[in-house]
Amino acid sequence: MTKPRLRYDPTNDFYTVLGVQPSAVPTEINRAYRQRAKEVHPDLNRDRSSWAHDQFQRVRDAYDTLTDPTLRTEYDERRRAYLQPSPGLGTSRTSSYTEASRAAWKRRQRRQPPYIFLIPLVLTILSCWMLKFSQPDSNPPVVQPANPVSTLSSPLDSTAFPVAVSSSPCANPDVSIDQPTDGATVRVPFRIKGRASGKDFASYSIQIASASPRRNGTGLRWYTLISEVSQPVEDGMLLAQADSLLLTNWHGDYTLRLVVQSNDGNSLLPCNILIHLNPLLDDYLVLPSAR
């Protein structure tokens, strides 16, 4: 499938959306993204849900583009061509191209009805509703086990859940995940609490991967939820908010990993726990009012 061509929208400037300068470094972009995501997150703006979903998606698109070096370079070139046409020999040609781009953008805006951005949200809600009520009555409800640690010795099978077993114990007391517990059933969004510290602490990251083995034998494919946080976290404090829209429809067994980097550039023994993501779980953890 051909990748969509990146365009510059002057009414949705990614630097303005995140509130950073065009010269901002990655750490500034990450910090601005976390702040803006907290302000517009749908779960913190329930009285204006549609507005919050639209704003959260804009913030996410801006973050994904500006944290990818290739996409950011292309975006900056298109932004510069729109805002600062090159003077000299090619001025008339560049100006014509800029005016044509602006006119095309205005035509697209006129053709799109104001409610076009609500269509993905409505389709997601309908899909979840249909999936929930299509389950057979004979299936028992999914509940979190009283003891989340399993004694199963065979490879983890998604049909055997809620009983689960972690792939690697959290042996280092400075690297631990206390919430959710190993083997717990959760629904996005959920809190991740624990400890990330130590004498030579430099930063910590949190990753997630499917617990099912890949058929091609290449191992787990890890997705980063939060990366390179330089502030240590003490026992039971908030490590991260798992509120990524990419996780909303994930369902099954996943490995959650906490990795701590030391000042010498090495990684301490990571802490891995198994969780079960269930998008149909009604009783789930609620986001706090602040990060």
PDB file of N, CA and C in Angstrom, residues 5 11 14 17 23 37 41 61 75 108 121 124 137-138 153 160 162 170 178 192 198 226-227 233 235 264 271 283:
ATOM      1  N   ARG A   5       0.774  10.827   1.097  1.00  0.00           N
ATOM      2  CA  ARG A   5       1.734  11.925   0.958  1.00  0.00           C
ATOM      3  C   ARG A   5       1.539  12.926   2.081  1.00  0.00           C
ATOM      4  N   THR A  11      -3.671  25.530   9.202  1.00  0.00           N
ATOM      5  CA  THR A  11      -4.571  25.636  10.356  1.00  0.00           C
ATOM      6  C   THR A  11      -4.313  24.536  11.375  1.00  0.00           C
ATOM      7  N   PHE A  14       1.840  21.528  13.216  1.00  0.00           N
ATOM      8  CA  PHE A  14       2.192  20.580  14.256  1.00  0.00           C
ATOM      9  C   PHE A  14       2.986  21.225  15.385  1.00  0.00           C
ATOM     10  N   VAL A  17       0.391  22.997  17.437  1.00  0.00           N
ATOM     11  CA  VAL A  17      -0.433  22.035  18.174  1.00  0.00           C
ATOM     12  C   VAL A  17       0.260  21.609  19.459  1.00  0.00           C
ATOM     13  N   SER A  23      12.526  24.753  16.148  1.00  0.00           N
ATOM     14  CA  SER A  23      13.879  24.277  16.466  1.00  0.00           C
ATOM     15  C   SER A  23      13.904  23.351  17.671  1.00  0.00           C
ATOM     16  N   ALA A  37      -1.238  16.067  25.776  1.00  0.00           N
ATOM     17  CA  ALA A  37      -2.091  14.878  25.823  1.00  0.00           C
ATOM     18  C   ALA A  37      -2.880  14.828  27.115  1.00  0.00           C
ATOM     19  N   HIS A  41      -7.004  14.891  26.855  1.00  0.00           N
ATOM     20  CA  HIS A  41      -7.383  13.477  26.825  1.00  0.00           C
ATOM     21  C   HIS A  41      -8.892  13.320  27.018  1.00  0.00           C
ATOM     22  N   ASP A  61      -0.956  12.974  16.021  1.00  0.00           N
ATOM     23  CA  ASP A  61      -0.394  13.084  14.674  1.00  0.00           C
ATOM     24  C   ASP A  61       0.843  13.978  14.667  1.00  0.00           C
ATOM     25  N   TYR A  75       8.249  17.248   6.532  1.00  0.00           N
ATOM     26  CA  TYR A  75       7.239  18.214   7.003  1.00  0.00           C
ATOM     27  C   TYR A  75       7.824  19.628   7.050  1.00  0.00           C
ATOM     28  N   ARG A 108     -10.718  21.581  -0.504  1.00  0.00           N
ATOM     29  CA  ARG A 108     -10.952  20.366   0.279  1.00  0.00           C
ATOM     30  C   ARG A 108     -11.716  20.678   1.553  1.00  0.00           C
ATOM     31  N   LEU A 121     -14.761   7.785  15.147  1.00  0.00           N
ATOM     32  CA  LEU A 121     -15.192   7.548  16.517  1.00  0.00           C
ATOM     33  C   LEU A 121     -16.487   6.749  16.558  1.00  0.00           C
ATOM     34  N   THR A 124     -15.844   3.094  15.658  1.00  0.00           N
ATOM     35  CA  THR A 124     -15.200   2.364  16.746  1.00  0.00           C
ATOM     36  C   THR A 124     -16.198   1.974  17.822  1.00  0.00           C
ATOM     37  N   ASP A 137     -23.940 -16.627  25.209  1.00  0.00           N
ATOM     38  CA  ASP A 137     -24.314 -16.541  26.611  1.00  0.00           C
ATOM     39  C   ASP A 137     -23.602 -17.564  27.463  1.00  0.00           C
ATOM     40  N   SER A 138     -23.120 -18.666  26.818  1.00  0.00           N
ATOM     41  CA  SER A 138     -22.479 -19.732  27.581  1.00  0.00           C
ATOM     42  C   SER A 138     -21.088 -19.362  28.062  1.00  0.00           C
ATOM     43  N   SER A 153       3.094 -24.770  33.248  1.00  0.00           N
ATOM     44  CA  SER A 153       4.455 -24.945  32.750  1.00  0.00           C
ATOM     45  C   SER A 153       4.498 -24.935  31.228  1.00  0.00           C
ATOM     46  N   ALA A 160      -6.394 -19.949  27.630  1.00  0.00           N
ATOM     47  CA  ALA A 160      -6.289 -20.382  29.010  1.00  0.00           C
ATOM     48  C   ALA A 160      -6.400 -19.234  29.993  1.00  0.00           C
ATOM     49  N   PRO A 162      -7.988 -16.420  32.392  1.00  0.00           N
ATOM     50  CA  PRO A 162      -7.139 -15.431  33.052  1.00  0.00           C
ATOM     51  C   PRO A 162      -5.881 -15.935  33.742  1.00  0.00           C
ATOM     52  N   CYS A 170      10.691 -10.021  38.320  1.00  0.00           N
ATOM     53  CA  CYS A 170      11.281  -8.713  38.613  1.00  0.00           C
ATOM     54  C   CYS A 170      12.212  -8.887  39.809  1.00  0.00           C
ATOM     55  N   ASP A 178       4.400  -2.615  40.160  1.00  0.00           N
ATOM     56  CA  ASP A 178       3.446  -3.025  41.192  1.00  0.00           C
ATOM     57  C   ASP A 178       2.009  -3.023  40.696  1.00  0.00           C
ATOM     58  N   ILE A 192       0.290   2.588  35.268  1.00  0.00           N
ATOM     59  CA  ILE A 192       1.435   1.716  35.506  1.00  0.00           C
ATOM     60  C   ILE A 192       2.216   2.314  36.667  1.00  0.00           C
ATOM     61  N   GLY A 198      17.636   3.654  41.779  1.00  0.00           N
ATOM     62  CA  GLY A 198      18.940   3.011  41.925  1.00  0.00           C
ATOM     63  C   GLY A 198      20.067   4.027  42.030  1.00  0.00           C
ATOM     64  N   ILE A 226       6.532   4.623  26.680  1.00  0.00           N
ATOM     65  CA  ILE A 226       7.169   5.841  27.184  1.00  0.00           C
ATOM     66  C   ILE A 226       8.666   5.591  27.183  1.00  0.00           C
ATOM     67  N   SER A 227       9.462   6.590  26.816  1.00  0.00           N
ATOM     68  CA  SER A 227      10.894   6.365  26.649  1.00  0.00           C
ATOM     69  C   SER A 227      11.720   7.446  27.323  1.00  0.00           C
ATOM     70  N   VAL A 233      11.615   7.141  40.003  1.00  0.00           N
ATOM     71  CA  VAL A 233      10.304   6.932  40.617  1.00  0.00           C
ATOM     72  C   VAL A 233      10.474   5.999  41.802  1.00  0.00           C
ATOM     73  N   ASP A 235       8.864   3.758  45.291  1.00  0.00           N
ATOM     74  CA  ASP A 235       7.921   2.655  45.433  1.00  0.00           C
ATOM     75  C   ASP A 235       6.472   3.104  45.283  1.00  0.00           C
ATOM     76  N   ASP A 264      26.277   4.541  33.222  1.00  0.00           N
ATOM     77  CA  ASP A 264      27.354   4.024  32.367  1.00  0.00           C
ATOM     78  C   ASP A 264      26.843   3.513  31.031  1.00  0.00           C
ATOM     79  N   CYS A 271      12.223  -5.611  34.224  1.00  0.00           N
ATOM     80  CA  CYS A 271      11.101  -6.218  34.939  1.00  0.00           C
ATOM     81  C   CYS A 271       9.993  -6.493  33.927  1.00  0.00           C
ATOM     82  N   ASP A 283     -15.472  -3.025  34.239  1.00  0.00           N
ATOM     83  CA  ASP A 283     -14.903  -2.496  35.464  1.00  0.00           C
ATOM     84  C   ASP A 283     -13.400  -2.369  35.300  1.00  0.00           C
TER      85      ASP A 283
END
